[in-house]
């Protein structure tokens, strides 16, 4: 699978850079243009565009092939170098030329603070019933609010069941996990922490909240 990077996900480098990358992801916000890019046989391709981000507002689309950035040929830079350039350019203004359906288009972007989307939602229908699906990629500082919003949207569609997928979750804040669990569970213990000798270290309790 091609590795995505750039305006959305920071590439893996040395340990210190990996730690900085994780810190950025778990914070839930960063300064950029709000998209992810990846290398393909066609060149550097926009893999995804974050909703309400500078890329979204400027009209950048998933599948656009980047030709130049500020007049620099994308072939002269690696994906990591392109990502770093976009994130660190001093005035924050980026002029990008992309290829879309055989036509070149100029996209003018201004870097801004972007909230990283970490919760995805879908609805599956099985045996005449709607099943909501939520995927949480990391328990970042914004994951609980995104979870509440996506859950509310699913409930408006009359789902009869819910699947929460954290199989690819990268970890994050325990407080975020508590907030999300509190949306689903009724009064009582949400999280118990134990040491290696299975001694209870701490527990987190919610009160006066109704489960779904």
Tab-separated table of C-alpha atoms in Angstrom:
chain	number	residue	atom	x	y	z
A	1	UNK	CA	0.000	0.000	0.000
A	2	UNK	CA	1.450	3.402	-0.924
A	3	UNK	CA	2.389	5.485	2.096
A	4	UNK	CA	0.369	8.656	2.461
A	5	UNK	CA	2.002	11.795	3.708
A	6	UNK	CA	2.119	15.519	3.181
A	7	UNK	CA	-0.534	17.892	4.357
A	8	UNK	CA	-2.352	15.250	6.350
A	9	UNK	CA	-0.017	12.581	7.704
A	10	UNK	CA	3.599	13.166	8.612
A	11	UNK	CA	6.069	10.636	7.139
A	12	UNK	CA	8.114	8.323	9.341
A	13	UNK	CA	11.739	9.310	9.711
A	14	UNK	CA	14.079	9.037	12.712
A	15	UNK	CA	12.776	8.288	16.210
A	16	UNK	CA	12.614	11.985	17.148
A	17	UNK	CA	10.693	12.798	13.978
A	18	UNK	CA	8.355	9.850	14.574
A	19	UNK	CA	7.664	11.147	18.075
A	20	UNK	CA	6.966	14.623	16.720
A	21	UNK	CA	4.696	13.083	14.104
A	22	UNK	CA	2.706	11.227	16.758
A	23	UNK	CA	2.483	14.360	18.906
A	24	UNK	CA	1.042	16.224	15.931
A	25	UNK	CA	-1.476	13.493	15.203
A	26	UNK	CA	-2.619	13.130	18.808
A	27	UNK	CA	-2.986	16.903	19.205
A	28	UNK	CA	-5.634	16.739	16.499
A	29	UNK	CA	-4.596	20.000	14.864
A	30	UNK	CA	-1.668	21.236	12.789
A	31	UNK	CA	-0.742	24.016	10.395
A	32	UNK	CA	-1.068	22.954	6.775
A	33	UNK	CA	-3.433	22.842	3.809
A	34	UNK	CA	-5.554	19.866	4.863
A	35	UNK	CA	-4.971	16.967	2.487
A	36	UNK	CA	-2.900	13.816	2.148
A	37	UNK	CA	-0.669	12.995	-0.822
A	38	UNK	CA	0.998	9.835	-2.057
A	39	UNK	CA	3.379	8.771	-4.804
A	40	UNK	CA	1.970	6.756	-7.686
A	41	UNK	CA	2.986	5.777	-11.195
A	42	UNK	CA	1.298	8.985	-12.383
A	43	UNK	CA	3.239	11.198	-9.970
A	44	UNK	CA	2.214	12.755	-6.655
A	45	UNK	CA	-1.531	12.287	-6.247
A	46	UNK	CA	-3.942	13.891	-3.770
A	47	UNK	CA	-5.186	10.903	-1.751
A	48	UNK	CA	-7.763	12.717	0.394
A	49	UNK	CA	-9.000	16.228	1.172
A	50	UNK	CA	-10.114	17.181	4.681
A	51	UNK	CA	-13.536	18.765	4.973
A	52	UNK	CA	-13.511	22.561	5.568
A	53	UNK	CA	-9.720	22.687	5.153
A	54	UNK	CA	-7.824	25.197	2.947
A	55	UNK	CA	-7.559	22.467	0.276
A	56	UNK	CA	-11.304	21.844	0.424
A	57	UNK	CA	-12.133	25.547	0.198
A	58	UNK	CA	-9.683	26.122	-2.669
A	59	UNK	CA	-11.220	23.319	-4.746
A	60	UNK	CA	-8.485	20.684	-4.555
A	61	UNK	CA	-9.967	17.244	-5.222
A	62	UNK	CA	-9.043	13.662	-4.404
A	63	UNK	CA	-7.298	12.188	-7.439
A	64	UNK	CA	-5.735	15.464	-8.599
A	65	UNK	CA	-2.188	14.910	-9.859
A	66	UNK	CA	0.256	17.568	-8.643
A	67	UNK	CA	2.410	18.978	-11.443
A	68	UNK	CA	4.079	21.982	-9.805
A	69	UNK	CA	4.136	23.726	-6.437
A	70	UNK	CA	5.144	27.394	-6.622
A	71	UNK	CA	6.641	26.667	-10.026
A	72	UNK	CA	8.745	23.772	-8.734
A	73	UNK	CA	8.334	20.527	-10.668
A	74	UNK	CA	7.073	17.798	-8.330
A	75	UNK	CA	9.524	15.400	-9.981
A	76	UNK	CA	12.380	17.414	-8.432
A	77	UNK	CA	11.148	16.679	-4.891
A	78	UNK	CA	10.352	13.575	-2.896
A	79	UNK	CA	6.939	13.336	-1.262
A	80	UNK	CA	8.554	14.108	2.102
A	81	UNK	CA	10.313	17.179	0.709
A	82	UNK	CA	7.088	18.399	-0.872
A	83	UNK	CA	5.260	17.939	2.424
A	84	UNK	CA	7.935	19.831	4.351
A	85	UNK	CA	7.968	22.665	1.809
A	86	UNK	CA	4.197	23.150	2.034
A	87	UNK	CA	4.194	23.045	5.824
A	88	UNK	CA	7.128	25.403	6.343
A	89	UNK	CA	6.965	28.009	3.549
A	90	UNK	CA	7.323	31.338	5.341
A	91	UNK	CA	4.330	33.277	3.991
A	92	UNK	CA	2.003	30.257	3.953
A	93	UNK	CA	0.784	30.874	0.393
A	94	UNK	CA	0.976	27.955	-2.016
A	95	UNK	CA	0.285	28.048	-5.767
A	96	UNK	CA	-0.303	24.545	-7.040
A	97	UNK	CA	-0.884	23.335	-10.605
A	98	UNK	CA	-2.702	20.009	-10.835
A	99	UNK	CA	-3.829	17.735	-13.637
A	100	UNK	CA	-7.531	16.845	-13.469
A	101	UNK	CA	-9.240	14.805	-16.184
A	102	UNK	CA	-6.556	15.789	-18.681
A	103	UNK	CA	-6.710	19.526	-17.930
A	104	UNK	CA	-4.301	21.635	-15.908
A	105	UNK	CA	-5.831	23.699	-13.121
A	106	UNK	CA	-4.219	26.259	-10.816
A	107	UNK	CA	-5.130	26.010	-7.130
A	108	UNK	CA	-4.250	28.914	-4.818
A	109	UNK	CA	-3.943	27.848	-1.193
A	110	UNK	CA	-3.224	29.602	2.087
A	111	UNK	CA	-1.921	27.476	4.945
A	112	UNK	CA	-4.047	27.491	8.096
A	113	UNK	CA	-4.761	25.529	11.264
A	114	UNK	CA	-6.358	22.238	10.231
A	115	UNK	CA	-8.262	19.720	12.327
A	116	UNK	CA	-7.245	16.191	11.409
A	117	UNK	CA	-10.263	13.930	10.735
A	118	UNK	CA	-9.859	10.786	12.834
A	119	UNK	CA	-13.408	9.370	12.858
A	120	UNK	CA	-15.022	7.893	9.747
A	121	UNK	CA	-18.634	6.742	9.522
A	122	UNK	CA	-20.631	4.507	7.201
A	123	UNK	CA	-23.989	2.760	7.178
A	124	UNK	CA	-24.350	-0.866	6.148
A	125	UNK	CA	-27.682	-2.514	5.447
A	126	UNK	CA	-28.184	-6.148	6.393
A	127	UNK	CA	-31.462	-8.078	6.527
A	128	UNK	CA	-33.368	-4.839	6.119
A	129	UNK	CA	-31.635	-3.173	9.064
A	130	UNK	CA	-29.223	-0.246	9.085
A	131	UNK	CA	-25.953	-0.832	10.953
A	132	UNK	CA	-23.826	2.193	11.798
A	133	UNK	CA	-20.044	1.865	11.552
A	134	UNK	CA	-17.523	4.202	13.192
A	135	UNK	CA	-13.768	3.891	12.697
A	136	UNK	CA	-11.544	5.782	15.163
A	137	UNK	CA	-7.946	5.979	13.910
A	138	UNK	CA	-6.477	7.683	17.004
A	139	UNK	CA	-7.792	9.010	20.319
A	140	UNK	CA	-6.648	12.571	19.648
A	141	UNK	CA	-7.812	15.705	21.437
A	142	UNK	CA	-10.533	16.210	18.821
A	143	UNK	CA	-11.671	12.583	18.487
A	144	UNK	CA	-14.436	12.805	21.102
A	145	UNK	CA	-16.155	15.761	19.406
A	146	UNK	CA	-15.828	14.142	15.990
A	147	UNK	CA	-17.223	10.906	17.444
A	148	UNK	CA	-20.251	12.715	18.906
A	149	UNK	CA	-20.943	14.463	15.611
A	150	UNK	CA	-20.667	11.279	13.520
A	151	UNK	CA	-22.741	9.295	16.018
A	152	UNK	CA	-25.469	11.953	15.955
A	153	UNK	CA	-25.552	11.801	12.148
A	154	UNK	CA	-25.877	8.000	12.237
A	155	UNK	CA	-28.687	8.127	14.804
A	156	UNK	CA	-30.645	10.515	12.581
A	157	UNK	CA	-30.586	7.754	9.944
A	158	UNK	CA	-32.387	5.351	12.297
A	159	UNK	CA	-29.610	2.800	12.765
A	160	UNK	CA	-30.548	-0.341	14.663
A	161	UNK	CA	-26.986	-1.265	15.642
A	162	UNK	CA	-23.512	0.203	15.909
A	163	UNK	CA	-20.002	-1.120	15.223
A	164	UNK	CA	-17.003	0.823	16.589
A	165	UNK	CA	-13.751	-0.199	14.924
A	166	UNK	CA	-10.475	0.561	16.721
A	167	UNK	CA	-8.408	-2.265	15.205
A	168	UNK	CA	-6.037	0.201	13.506
A	169	UNK	CA	-6.129	2.766	16.302
A	170	UNK	CA	-2.743	4.306	17.162
A	171	UNK	CA	-3.527	5.089	20.806
A	172	UNK	CA	-3.827	8.586	22.235
A	173	UNK	CA	-5.365	10.269	25.269
A	174	UNK	CA	-7.100	8.246	27.999
A	175	UNK	CA	-9.375	11.212	28.708
A	176	UNK	CA	-10.615	11.040	25.106
A	177	UNK	CA	-11.380	7.335	25.497
A	178	UNK	CA	-13.358	8.160	28.650
A	179	UNK	CA	-15.388	10.861	26.897
A	180	UNK	CA	-16.251	8.532	24.035
A	181	UNK	CA	-17.158	5.650	26.355
A	182	UNK	CA	-19.343	8.021	28.358
A	183	UNK	CA	-21.460	8.598	25.276
A	184	UNK	CA	-22.264	4.897	25.111
A	185	UNK	CA	-22.390	3.610	28.666
A	186	UNK	CA	-24.781	4.310	31.510
A	187	UNK	CA	-23.722	5.252	35.056
A	188	UNK	CA	-20.801	3.275	36.481
A	189	UNK	CA	-17.150	2.443	35.907
A	190	UNK	CA	-15.820	3.160	32.444
A	191	UNK	CA	-12.088	2.444	32.793
A	192	UNK	CA	-10.093	0.501	35.365
A	193	UNK	CA	-6.287	0.761	35.407
A	194	UNK	CA	-4.205	-2.101	36.794
A	195	UNK	CA	-0.497	-2.574	37.395
A	196	UNK	CA	1.443	-5.683	36.380
A	197	UNK	CA	0.363	-7.439	39.597
A	198	UNK	CA	-3.288	-6.787	38.716
A	199	UNK	CA	-3.667	-4.258	41.521
A	200	UNK	CA	-6.240	-1.573	40.803
A	201	UNK	CA	-4.444	1.729	40.312
A	202	UNK	CA	-7.315	3.977	39.304
A	203	UNK	CA	-10.808	3.912	37.937
A	204	UNK	CA	-12.921	6.376	36.035
A	205	UNK	CA	-16.598	6.670	36.868
A	206	UNK	CA	-19.384	8.437	35.013
A	207	UNK	CA	-22.584	9.600	36.644
A	208	UNK	CA	-26.038	10.587	35.438
A	209	UNK	CA	-25.440	9.756	31.789
A	210	UNK	CA	-27.736	7.604	29.692
A	211	UNK	CA	-26.441	4.976	27.313
A	212	UNK	CA	-27.819	4.495	23.805
